[in-house]
Short mmCIF file of C-alpha atoms in Angstrom, two decimals:
data_model
loop_
_atom_site.label_atom_id
_atom_site.label_comp_id
_atom_site.label_asym_id
_atom_site.label_seq_id
_atom_site.Cartn_x
_atom_site.Cartn_y
_atom_site.Cartn_z
CA MET A 1 -38.08 -48.75 10.23
CA ASN A 2 -36.29 -45.35 8.17
CA PHE A 3 -32.50 -44.61 7.48
CA LEU A 4 -33.01 -41.42 9.20
CA LYS A 5 -34.00 -43.76 12.61
CA ARG A 6 -31.37 -46.48 11.86
CA ALA A 7 -28.39 -44.24 11.16
CA VAL A 8 -29.25 -42.16 15.12
CA LEU A 9 -29.58 -46.28 16.58
CA SER A 10 -26.30 -47.39 15.02
CA ILE A 11 -24.21 -45.07 16.06
CA ALA A 12 -25.97 -44.81 19.38
CA ARG A 13 -24.97 -48.42 19.30
CA ARG A 14 -21.54 -48.81 18.91
CA PRO A 15 -19.92 -45.88 21.03
CA GLY A 16 -16.50 -47.21 20.30
CA LYS A 17 -16.75 -46.65 16.78
CA SER A 18 -18.63 -43.28 16.87
CA LEU A 19 -15.83 -42.35 19.80
CA ILE A 20 -13.14 -43.07 17.51
CA LEU A 21 -14.44 -41.40 14.04
CA PHE A 22 -15.37 -38.58 16.08
CA LEU A 23 -11.48 -38.04 17.54
CA VAL A 24 -10.86 -38.10 13.22
CA ILE A 25 -12.95 -35.21 11.98
CA LEU A 26 -12.15 -33.16 15.53
CA ILE A 27 -8.67 -33.39 15.99
CA ILE A 28 -8.41 -33.09 11.84
CA GLY A 29 -11.80 -30.10 12.24
CA ASN A 30 -9.08 -28.13 14.61
CA LEU A 31 -6.63 -28.10 11.59
CA ILE A 32 -8.35 -26.58 8.80
CA ALA A 33 -9.66 -24.74 11.20
CA GLY A 34 -7.06 -23.35 12.17
CA THR A 35 -5.49 -23.10 8.60
CA VAL A 36 -8.83 -20.75 7.99
CA ALA A 37 -9.19 -19.10 10.92
CA VAL A 38 -5.59 -17.70 10.46
CA ARG A 39 -6.22 -17.22 5.90
CA GLN A 40 -9.36 -15.34 7.24
CA ALA A 41 -7.66 -12.61 9.71
CA THR A 42 -4.81 -11.60 7.50
CA SER A 43 -7.52 -11.15 4.54
CA GLN A 44 -9.42 -8.88 6.05
CA SER A 45 -6.06 -7.25 8.55
CA GLU A 46 -4.69 -6.81 3.96
CA GLU A 47 -8.26 -5.62 2.72
CA ILE A 48 -8.64 -3.11 5.86
CA ALA A 49 -5.17 -2.12 5.25
CA LYS A 50 -4.92 -1.09 1.28
CA ARG A 51 -8.29 0.76 2.28
CA SER A 52 -6.77 2.55 4.44
CA LEU A 53 -4.78 3.77 1.67
CA GLY A 54 -6.34 5.41 -0.42
CA ALA A 55 -6.60 5.61 -3.82
CA ASN A 56 -4.26 8.38 -5.26
CA VAL A 57 -1.12 6.89 -7.40
CA SER A 58 1.43 9.87 -8.20
CA ILE A 59 4.33 8.55 -11.20
CA GLY A 60 8.01 8.46 -10.65
CA ILE A 61 11.15 7.05 -11.64
CA ASP A 62 11.29 2.67 -11.11
CA ASP A 63 14.56 2.33 -9.61
CA GLN A 64 15.06 -1.19 -9.52
CA ALA A 65 14.62 -1.31 -13.06
CA LEU A 66 17.07 1.54 -13.03
CA MET A 67 19.38 -0.44 -10.91
CA LYS A 68 19.57 -3.67 -13.07
CA ALA A 69 19.94 -0.84 -15.61
CA TYR A 70 22.72 0.26 -14.39
CA GLU A 71 24.33 -3.05 -13.07
CA ALA A 72 23.75 -4.86 -16.82
CA GLY A 73 25.92 -1.33 -17.95
CA GLU A 74 23.63 -0.05 -19.56
CA GLU A 75 23.12 3.77 -18.99
CA PRO A 76 19.87 5.17 -19.35
CA VAL A 77 18.20 8.05 -20.74
CA ILE A 78 15.27 9.22 -18.98
CA THR A 79 12.99 11.41 -19.70
CA GLY A 80 10.20 12.11 -17.77
CA PRO A 81 6.13 12.05 -18.68
CA SER A 82 4.97 14.67 -20.99
CA ALA A 83 2.30 17.42 -19.81
CA GLU A 84 0.07 16.16 -21.78
CA LEU A 85 0.71 12.23 -21.77
CA ILE A 86 -0.20 13.22 -17.70
CA GLU A 87 -3.33 15.50 -18.77
CA GLU A 88 -4.92 12.60 -21.08
CA LEU A 89 -3.92 9.80 -17.83
CA GLY A 90 -6.42 12.75 -15.83
CA ALA A 91 -9.30 12.06 -18.15
CA ARG A 92 -9.55 8.43 -18.18
CA PRO A 93 -13.34 7.81 -15.45
CA GLU A 94 -11.14 5.65 -12.69
CA VAL A 95 -9.45 9.27 -11.94
CA ARG A 96 -11.97 11.95 -9.89
CA ARG A 97 -9.43 14.46 -9.17
CA PHE A 98 -5.25 15.34 -9.88
CA ASP A 99 -2.73 17.54 -11.10
CA TYR A 100 1.00 17.62 -11.03
CA THR A 101 2.93 20.06 -10.00
CA LEU A 102 7.23 21.39 -10.28
CA THR A 103 9.03 23.22 -8.11
CA THR A 104 12.56 25.82 -8.39
CA SER A 105 13.51 27.73 -5.75
CA LEU A 106 14.49 31.23 -5.73
CA ILE A 107 16.26 33.23 -3.33
CA SER A 108 15.32 36.86 -1.35
CA ARG A 109 16.58 39.37 0.23
CA SER A 110 13.86 41.19 1.83
CA LEU A 111 12.73 37.80 3.67
CA LYS A 112 13.65 35.77 6.46
CA ASN A 113 12.22 32.06 6.35
CA TYR A 114 10.20 30.21 9.17
CA GLN A 115 12.69 29.10 12.18
CA PRO A 116 10.95 26.21 14.36
CA GLU A 117 12.30 26.20 17.89
CA ASP A 118 13.80 22.67 16.85
CA GLY A 119 16.47 24.51 14.26
CA SER A 120 16.89 25.88 11.33
CA VAL A 121 15.18 25.52 8.33
CA GLY A 122 15.59 26.70 4.70
CA MET A 123 19.05 29.01 4.59
CA VAL A 124 21.24 28.91 2.53
CA MET A 125 24.69 31.71 2.26
CA GLY A 126 23.62 34.48 -1.24
CA PRO A 127 26.13 34.85 -3.85
CA GLY A 128 29.95 36.60 -3.05
CA GLY A 129 29.95 35.15 1.11
CA GLU A 130 27.56 37.88 1.75
CA GLU A 131 24.57 37.39 4.91
CA GLU A 132 22.73 34.41 4.95
CA ALA A 133 19.44 34.51 2.13
CA ALA A 134 16.33 32.91 2.05
CA TYR A 135 15.84 30.59 -0.74
CA PHE A 136 11.92 29.48 -0.92
CA ASN A 137 10.34 26.93 -2.87
CA LEU A 138 7.93 27.67 -6.19
CA ARG A 139 5.37 25.60 -6.09
CA GLY A 140 3.15 25.41 -9.20
CA THR A 141 0.03 23.93 -9.03
CA ARG A 142 -1.92 22.61 -12.61
CA TYR A 143 -4.73 22.77 -10.52
CA ALA A 144 -5.84 25.75 -10.11
CA PRO A 145 -8.30 25.25 -6.36
CA ILE A 146 -4.60 23.24 -4.67
CA LEU A 147 -5.32 20.19 -4.01
CA LEU A 148 -4.07 19.75 0.10
CA ILE A 149 -7.21 22.75 0.77
CA GLU A 150 -9.15 21.05 -1.52
CA GLU A 151 -8.58 16.96 0.35
CA GLY A 152 -8.50 19.10 3.82
CA LYS A 153 -4.37 18.54 4.25
CA LEU A 154 -3.82 22.44 4.30
CA SER A 155 -6.72 25.49 4.92
CA LEU A 156 -6.96 29.11 3.60
CA THR A 157 -7.34 31.29 6.65
CA GLU A 158 -7.01 34.51 4.28
CA GLY A 159 -7.59 35.81 0.32
CA ARG A 160 -7.63 32.95 -1.73
CA VAL A 161 -7.05 30.41 -3.71
CA PHE A 162 -5.93 30.55 -7.76
CA THR A 163 -8.60 30.67 -10.43
CA GLU A 164 -8.33 28.05 -13.78
CA GLU A 165 -7.22 32.11 -15.15
CA ASP A 166 -5.14 33.05 -12.77
CA ILE A 167 -3.85 29.35 -13.51
CA THR A 168 -3.62 28.56 -17.92
CA GLU A 169 -2.56 32.50 -18.81
CA GLY A 170 0.39 32.23 -16.02
CA ARG A 171 -0.12 35.20 -13.19
CA LEU A 172 1.98 36.35 -11.01
CA VAL A 173 0.14 35.80 -8.19
CA THR A 174 1.20 33.75 -4.71
CA VAL A 175 0.02 31.45 -1.90
CA ILE A 176 1.97 32.02 0.91
CA PRO A 177 2.06 29.67 3.97
CA ASP A 178 1.00 31.24 7.25
CA MET A 179 4.25 30.94 9.14
CA VAL A 180 5.93 33.51 6.33
CA ALA A 181 3.89 35.86 6.77
CA GLU A 182 3.95 36.13 9.64
CA THR A 183 7.38 35.58 10.32
CA ASN A 184 7.38 38.72 6.84
CA GLY A 185 4.33 40.58 8.41
CA LEU A 186 2.62 39.89 4.70
CA HIS A 187 -0.92 39.79 3.96
CA VAL A 188 -2.94 39.91 1.79
CA GLY A 189 -2.43 41.59 -1.71
CA ASP A 190 1.44 42.71 0.19
CA THR A 191 4.26 42.08 -3.70
CA ILE A 192 7.16 39.08 -2.96
CA VAL A 193 10.23 39.65 -4.81
CA LEU A 194 12.49 36.43 -5.25
CA THR A 195 15.63 36.63 -7.49
CA ASN A 196 17.02 33.46 -9.52
CA GLU A 197 20.05 33.31 -9.58
CA ILE A 198 22.58 30.92 -11.43
CA GLN A 199 25.47 31.50 -9.71
CA ASN A 200 28.95 30.00 -11.73
CA TYR A 201 30.35 28.18 -8.88
CA ALA A 202 33.36 26.79 -10.99
CA ALA A 203 34.86 30.69 -10.78
CA ALA A 204 34.65 30.01 -7.04
CA VAL A 205 36.61 26.08 -6.57
CA ASN A 206 40.63 25.78 -5.82
CA ALA A 207 43.09 25.06 -7.97
CA ASP A 208 44.61 23.35 -5.33
CA THR A 209 42.65 22.32 -2.58
CA GLY A 210 38.63 21.66 -4.90
CA GLU A 211 37.08 23.85 -2.98
CA ILE A 212 34.78 26.06 -3.13
CA SER A 213 35.08 29.58 -1.68
CA GLU A 214 31.59 31.52 -1.43
CA ALA A 215 32.97 34.35 -1.78
CA ASP A 216 34.12 33.58 -5.33
CA ILE A 217 30.84 32.14 -6.60
CA GLU A 218 29.75 34.28 -8.97
CA VAL A 219 26.61 35.60 -10.66
CA ALA A 220 26.52 35.04 -14.28
CA ASP A 221 22.99 35.64 -14.85
CA SER A 222 19.92 37.07 -12.31
CA HIS A 223 16.50 38.30 -12.76
CA ASP A 224 13.55 38.79 -10.19
CA VAL A 225 9.93 37.83 -10.23
CA ALA A 226 7.38 39.78 -8.54
CA LEU A 227 4.92 38.29 -6.52
CA GLU A 228 1.54 39.39 -5.12
CA VAL A 229 -0.03 37.27 -2.25
CA ILE A 230 -3.72 36.84 -3.34
CA GLY A 231 -4.02 34.35 -0.38
CA ILE A 232 -2.53 32.24 3.39
CA PHE A 233 -2.99 28.92 3.89
CA THR A 234 -2.05 27.24 7.14
CA LEU A 235 -1.24 23.51 7.67
CA ASN A 236 -4.58 21.68 9.52
CA SER A 237 -3.81 19.37 12.85
CA GLY A 238 -2.82 16.46 11.98
CA ALA A 239 -2.47 16.45 8.19
CA ILE A 240 0.90 14.11 8.44
CA GLU A 241 1.65 13.84 11.80
CA PRO A 242 3.68 10.52 12.20
CA SER A 243 1.36 7.55 14.23
CA ALA A 244 0.39 6.69 18.26
CA ASP A 245 3.07 3.15 17.16
CA ASP A 246 5.42 4.72 14.88
CA GLU A 247 6.02 8.22 18.46
CA THR A 248 5.93 4.88 20.47
CA ASN A 249 8.60 1.99 18.76
CA GLY A 250 10.48 4.90 18.26
CA ASN A 251 10.28 4.75 14.10
CA ARG A 252 12.38 7.98 13.23
CA LEU A 253 12.01 7.16 9.67
CA ALA A 254 8.15 7.53 10.29
CA ILE A 255 8.52 10.62 12.10
CA ASP A 256 11.57 12.04 9.79
CA GLN A 257 9.64 12.16 7.24
CA ALA A 258 6.54 13.34 8.93
CA ALA A 259 8.66 16.28 9.93
CA MET A 260 10.72 16.75 6.27
CA ALA A 261 6.78 17.49 5.00
CA GLU A 262 6.07 19.70 6.87
CA SER A 263 9.88 22.21 7.50
CA GLU A 264 8.50 21.73 2.96
CA LEU A 265 5.12 23.45 3.82
CA TYR A 266 7.74 26.10 6.06
CA TYR A 267 9.49 27.57 2.57
CA THR A 268 6.71 26.42 0.15
CA LEU A 269 4.82 29.25 -1.91
CA TYR A 270 2.57 28.14 -4.73
CA VAL A 271 2.34 29.68 -7.87
CA PRO A 272 0.54 29.22 -10.70
CA ILE A 273 2.62 26.14 -13.35
CA LYS A 274 3.79 28.45 -15.91
CA VAL A 275 5.32 30.82 -12.69
CA ALA A 276 7.39 27.93 -11.76
CA GLN A 277 8.29 26.57 -15.59
CA THR A 278 9.26 29.30 -16.78
CA GLU A 279 11.93 30.32 -13.50
CA ASP A 280 12.70 26.48 -14.34
CA GLU A 281 13.55 26.77 -17.72
CA PHE A 282 15.55 29.82 -16.85
CA ILE A 283 17.41 27.95 -14.30
CA ASN A 284 18.42 25.08 -16.85
CA GLU A 285 18.47 27.59 -19.93
CA GLY A 286 20.75 29.90 -17.41
CA TYR A 287 23.48 26.04 -16.62
CA ARG A 288 23.42 24.44 -19.90
CA ARG A 289 25.47 27.67 -21.25
CA LEU A 290 26.77 28.31 -17.64
CA ALA A 291 28.56 24.42 -18.54
CA GLU A 292 29.13 24.97 -22.47
CA GLU A 293 31.39 27.97 -21.42
CA ASN A 294 33.33 25.81 -19.00
CA GLY A 295 33.16 23.18 -21.32
CA GLU A 296 31.39 20.89 -18.94
CA PRO A 297 29.07 17.87 -19.83
CA TRP A 298 25.62 19.05 -20.70
CA ALA A 299 22.80 15.88 -20.60
CA ASP A 300 19.56 17.29 -22.17
CA ASP A 301 20.20 19.60 -24.86
CA LYS A 302 16.32 20.21 -24.76
CA TYR A 303 14.37 21.68 -21.66
CA GLN A 304 12.78 19.18 -19.94
CA PRO A 305 10.28 19.88 -16.81
CA TYR A 306 9.84 17.41 -14.05
CA TYR A 307 6.63 17.05 -12.79
CA THR A 308 5.10 15.20 -9.70
CA PRO A 309 2.09 14.37 -11.10
CA LEU A 310 -1.40 13.11 -8.35
CA TYR A 311 -3.86 11.04 -9.00
CA LEU A 312 -7.26 11.25 -6.79
CA LEU A 313 -9.35 7.82 -8.00
CA ASN A 314 -12.66 7.28 -7.07
CA SER A 315 -12.63 3.75 -5.15
CA ILE A 316 -9.72 1.95 -4.55
CA ASP A 317 -10.97 -0.93 -6.55
CA ASP A 318 -10.55 1.64 -9.39
CA LEU A 319 -7.02 1.16 -9.50
CA GLU A 320 -6.03 -2.09 -10.74
CA GLY A 321 -7.21 -0.06 -14.28
CA PHE A 322 -5.41 3.15 -13.91
CA GLU A 323 -1.88 1.14 -12.99
CA GLN A 324 -2.56 -1.39 -16.00
CA ALA A 325 -3.08 1.72 -18.19
CA ALA A 326 -1.03 3.93 -16.40
CA THR A 327 2.03 1.90 -16.72
CA GLU A 328 1.37 1.10 -21.33
CA ARG A 329 1.87 4.75 -21.79
CA LEU A 330 4.56 5.40 -19.22
CA PRO A 331 8.44 6.40 -21.01
CA GLN A 332 11.13 3.39 -19.21
CA TYR A 333 12.34 3.69 -15.73
CA TYR A 334 8.45 5.70 -14.66
CA ARG A 335 5.86 3.41 -12.76
CA VAL A 336 3.45 4.48 -10.82
CA LEU A 337 3.91 4.55 -7.44
CA SER A 338 0.75 3.85 -4.86
CA ALA A 339 0.75 3.60 -1.07
CA GLN A 340 -0.92 -0.54 -2.02
CA SER A 341 2.63 -1.35 -3.06
CA GLN A 342 3.66 0.12 0.50
CA TYR A 343 1.54 -3.36 1.60
CA GLU A 344 3.85 -6.05 0.13
CA GLN A 345 6.72 -4.44 1.62
CA VAL A 346 5.38 -3.72 4.77
CA ALA A 347 2.77 -7.08 4.92
CA ALA A 348 5.72 -9.47 4.21
CA PRO A 349 4.87 -11.53 7.05
CA ILE A 350 1.46 -11.69 7.06
CA GLU A 351 2.11 -13.14 3.32
CA ASP A 352 4.53 -15.10 5.28
CA ILE A 353 1.95 -16.15 7.50
CA GLN A 354 -0.82 -16.58 5.12
CA ARG A 355 1.48 -18.55 2.32
CA ILE A 356 2.68 -21.01 5.54
CA VAL A 357 -1.31 -21.69 6.06
CA GLY A 358 -2.02 -21.99 2.89
CA VAL A 359 -0.01 -25.31 1.88
CA GLY A 360 -1.20 -26.40 5.98
CA LEU A 361 -5.26 -26.14 4.53
CA VAL A 362 -4.27 -28.04 1.74
CA VAL A 363 -2.25 -30.42 3.88
CA ALA A 364 -5.33 -31.18 6.16
CA VAL A 365 -7.51 -31.22 3.80
CA ILE A 366 -6.02 -34.09 1.46
CA ALA A 367 -5.46 -35.13 5.09
CA ALA A 368 -9.24 -35.45 5.73
CA LEU A 369 -10.09 -36.55 2.70
CA VAL A 370 -8.22 -39.71 2.60
CA ILE A 371 -8.23 -40.18 6.74
CA ILE A 372 -12.12 -40.19 6.91
CA SER A 373 -12.36 -42.06 3.85
CA LEU A 374 -10.76 -45.10 5.33
CA VAL A 375 -12.01 -45.19 8.63
CA VAL A 376 -15.71 -45.94 6.88
CA VAL A 377 -14.54 -48.03 4.99
CA LEU A 378 -12.97 -49.79 8.50
CA PHE A 379 -15.68 -49.84 9.84
CA LEU A 380 -18.33 -51.00 6.75
CA ARG A 381 -16.09 -54.04 6.81
CA ASP A 382 -17.31 -54.88 9.89
CA ARG A 383 -20.92 -54.23 9.08
CA ARG A 384 -20.79 -56.12 6.12
CA ARG A 385 -23.24 -58.87 7.73
CA GLU A 386 -25.40 -55.75 9.11
CA PHE A 387 -25.74 -54.24 5.05
CA GLY A 388 -26.26 -58.31 3.98
CA ILE A 389 -29.15 -58.26 5.75
CA TYR A 390 -30.86 -55.11 4.99
CA LEU A 391 -30.83 -55.40 1.30
CA SER A 392 -31.78 -59.61 1.27
CA LEU A 393 -34.97 -58.34 3.46
CA GLY A 394 -35.36 -55.99 0.42
CA VAL A 395 -33.79 -52.01 1.31
CA ARG A 396 -32.77 -50.27 -1.30
CA LYS A 397 -28.94 -49.66 -2.08
CA PRO A 398 -29.31 -46.06 -2.53
CA ALA A 399 -30.87 -46.00 1.61
CA VAL A 400 -28.79 -48.00 3.63
CA MET A 401 -25.97 -45.35 1.36
CA GLY A 402 -27.42 -42.57 2.95
CA GLN A 403 -27.90 -44.20 6.78
CA VAL A 404 -24.33 -44.59 6.32
CA LEU A 405 -23.69 -41.05 5.21
CA ILE A 406 -26.29 -39.47 7.64
CA GLU A 407 -24.61 -41.37 11.40
CA VAL A 408 -20.85 -39.98 9.18
CA LEU A 409 -22.86 -36.38 8.92
CA ILE A 410 -24.39 -36.23 12.60
CA VAL A 411 -20.76 -36.67 13.98
CA ALA A 412 -19.08 -34.79 11.37
CA ALA A 413 -21.82 -32.18 12.99
CA VAL A 414 -20.17 -32.58 16.04
CA ALA A 415 -16.76 -32.50 15.47
CA LEU A 416 -16.57 -29.41 13.39
CA VAL A 417 -18.75 -27.36 15.60
CA ILE A 418 -16.29 -27.82 18.29
CA ALA A 419 -13.52 -27.65 16.53
CA LEU A 420 -15.46 -24.39 15.20
CA PHE A 421 -14.23 -23.22 18.93
CA THR A 422 -11.55 -25.59 19.14
CA GLY A 423 -8.99 -24.39 16.23
CA ASN A 424 -10.01 -20.16 16.38
CA LEU A 425 -8.51 -20.14 19.87
CA ILE A 426 -5.60 -22.29 19.23
CA SER A 427 -4.89 -20.83 15.67
CA GLY A 428 -4.94 -17.55 17.52
CA GLY A 429 -2.13 -18.01 20.16
CA ILE A 430 0.53 -19.70 17.62
CA SER A 431 -0.44 -16.62 15.25
CA GLN A 432 0.36 -14.71 17.93
CA GLN A 433 4.00 -15.98 18.19
CA MET A 434 4.55 -15.91 15.63
CA ILE A 435 3.22 -12.42 14.38
CA ASP A 436 5.28 -11.71 17.55
CA GLY A 437 8.23 -13.18 16.14
CA GLN A 438 7.74 -10.67 12.91
CA LEU A 439 8.27 -7.54 14.86
CA ALA A 440 11.37 -9.11 17.37
CA ALA A 441 12.99 -9.41 13.78
CA GLN A 442 11.72 -5.90 13.24
CA GLU A 443 12.64 -4.49 15.33
CA GLU A 444 16.01 -5.80 15.57
CA GLN A 445 16.09 -4.19 11.94
CA LEU A 446 15.13 -0.51 12.20
CA MET A 447 18.10 -0.85 15.16
CA TYR A 448 20.32 -1.32 12.09
CA GLY A 449 18.59 1.37 10.16
CA ALA A 450 17.27 -0.85 7.70
CA SER A 451 14.08 -0.13 7.00
CA ALA A 452 11.21 -0.02 3.27
CA SER A 453 8.01 1.00 5.21
CA TYR A 454 8.21 4.71 3.94
CA VAL A 455 8.31 6.05 0.78
CA TYR A 456 8.84 9.54 0.15
CA TYR A 457 7.32 10.98 -3.45
CA GLY A 458 7.88 14.41 -3.48
CA GLY A 459 5.66 17.51 -3.84
CA ASP A 460 2.17 17.33 -3.06
CA ALA A 461 2.42 13.31 -2.79
CA SER A 462 3.92 13.24 -0.25
CA LEU A 463 1.38 15.02 1.69
CA LEU A 464 -2.05 13.31 0.35
CA MET A 465 0.20 9.79 -0.39
CA GLN A 466 -0.29 7.63 3.27
CA ASN A 467 2.84 4.97 4.46
CA LEU A 468 2.54 2.42 6.44
CA SER A 469 4.26 0.24 9.09
CA LEU A 470 3.53 -3.63 10.03
CA GLU A 471 2.37 -2.22 13.04
CA ASP A 472 -0.53 -0.48 10.91
CA VAL A 473 -1.30 -3.97 9.75
CA LEU A 474 -0.89 -6.18 12.98
CA GLU A 475 -3.05 -3.52 14.91
CA ASP A 476 -5.97 -5.41 12.10
CA TYR A 477 -4.93 -8.09 12.63
CA GLN A 478 -7.49 -9.94 14.28
CA VAL A 479 -8.59 -13.86 14.71
CA GLY A 480 -11.68 -14.88 16.01
CA LEU A 481 -15.41 -15.92 15.45
CA SER A 482 -16.69 -13.54 12.14
CA VAL A 483 -19.61 -14.93 9.61
CA PRO A 484 -17.27 -16.04 7.16
CA TYR A 485 -14.91 -17.89 9.31
CA VAL A 486 -17.90 -19.68 10.26
CA LEU A 487 -19.37 -20.49 6.87
CA THR A 488 -15.70 -21.50 5.13
CA PHE A 489 -14.67 -23.70 8.08
CA LEU A 490 -18.18 -25.67 8.83
CA GLY A 491 -18.77 -25.62 4.27
CA LEU A 492 -15.41 -26.54 4.28
CA GLY A 493 -14.85 -29.14 6.56
CA LEU A 494 -19.21 -30.85 5.63
CA GLY A 495 -17.53 -31.08 2.10
CA CYS A 496 -14.44 -32.90 3.26
CA VAL A 497 -17.30 -35.65 4.98
CA VAL A 498 -19.25 -36.16 1.71
CA LEU A 499 -16.10 -36.68 -0.51
CA SER A 500 -14.44 -38.78 1.99
CA CYS A 501 -17.49 -40.98 2.03
CA ILE A 502 -17.93 -41.33 -1.40
CA ALA A 503 -14.72 -45.17 -1.49
CA PRO A 504 -17.03 -45.99 0.76
CA LEU A 505 -20.40 -45.54 -0.11
CA LEU A 506 -19.46 -47.19 -3.48
CA TYR A 507 -18.20 -49.91 -1.11
CA VAL A 508 -21.60 -50.17 -0.01
CA LEU A 509 -22.66 -50.33 -4.12
CA ASN A 510 -21.05 -53.77 -4.84
CA LEU A 511 -22.32 -55.90 -1.94
CA LYS A 512 -23.64 -58.81 -2.24
CA PRO A 513 -26.40 -60.01 -0.19
CA LYS A 514 -26.51 -63.89 -1.17
CA LYS A 515 -22.69 -63.53 -1.40
CA ILE A 516 -22.65 -61.61 2.14
CA LEU A 517 -24.63 -64.48 4.37
CA MET A 518 -23.63 -67.62 2.55
#
């Protein structure tokens, strides 16, 4: 009779002890199955969420580092990344496409701002108390075709985008939104005139009250900028709308961010970056001279343009390499801004659950090793005479050890298969309760206006960098049977059983048949 057949008969002859071993493994198997199921679900949710955020990155001020410097009593000097550094990073192999923009504001006395039905947008008072004048953002772009159009956020409805010659030569051409074109009756080939003014507010300040009189504001310097309209664009439907979850849950921050990004386009005119830089430098130098004349301090002796870079990486797998390379080169108090970093803030509840089940998994594995080992050892002590007979009849010790291992594995396999399903059901219910509690806590925070889920990146980055909410993460959180879950659980469960049998097998190995049968 081979040891495999003896193992099966041994289980059948001892149903009580086999049942006890079965129940022990079933209980521990449920613990392991539950923790494995939750870990698989959280890992899957994290992977889906991060990939949905995409691999777009920007560069901006590190608010936390800056805050620490102020708290330490320092006076940090902030110097943004240069155009040369931005382009060097854009040439890295991880980057498939990049751009950097510079935005400055000019006034127009001949054009009007588009006015949506829900309120006014882009209205300022002109100098000297004149009637309302419209202002527009000149967004200088380094990337000729306009990145938002290539990425499907905007569509060109008329005319053309910039050529590389337009960009490098700094030609006075512009691509405008359809809202501006319709409001002012503009078409491709028309010329629009904007005014760049340096306004002296010091002359309008009341010495007694400190209030500014609009009528007394003086224009210290100005010049006109004539731009030829070469293209008209429109915002694609759904390009920057808040998610359905945000609308349903009344997440005002997310809704306001989408509205801000959309309204900004109402008065944004795209120009070659050299055009925007010339006007931005004119403003900077004009106010610097004005500050000197008024005896006021001016922080920067040299003009430093504030660029908003945007890098589109080849894939999410390139993010870590690019972030590491960029961080080593960036000026102090600057960091890589990635939508991926939002996951750490938004999905903190998921991370908490993952840490809890991680500890639970370690505890369950240790408990399995100890308890199963003790149970098997106790059962084997009652079978010393049986093993002594086998050994005295010439059965080799490896065959006896194999029989013991097969007995335990047969019982364990049945228990683990059942635990595979029951543990999944139990963990699904428990984790759902934990998630509901986290959502309730977040809703309470939102009632008091506390949320760090949304970031406004500025410029084109705000339209190409995704935002994330806890609901977005939890939408992909599903505890269920999957191939990775089944393989991980069975491998871990059977591995624990095999390791638990090491001590009992050593006990069998040390048996002396003559001593047992005396």
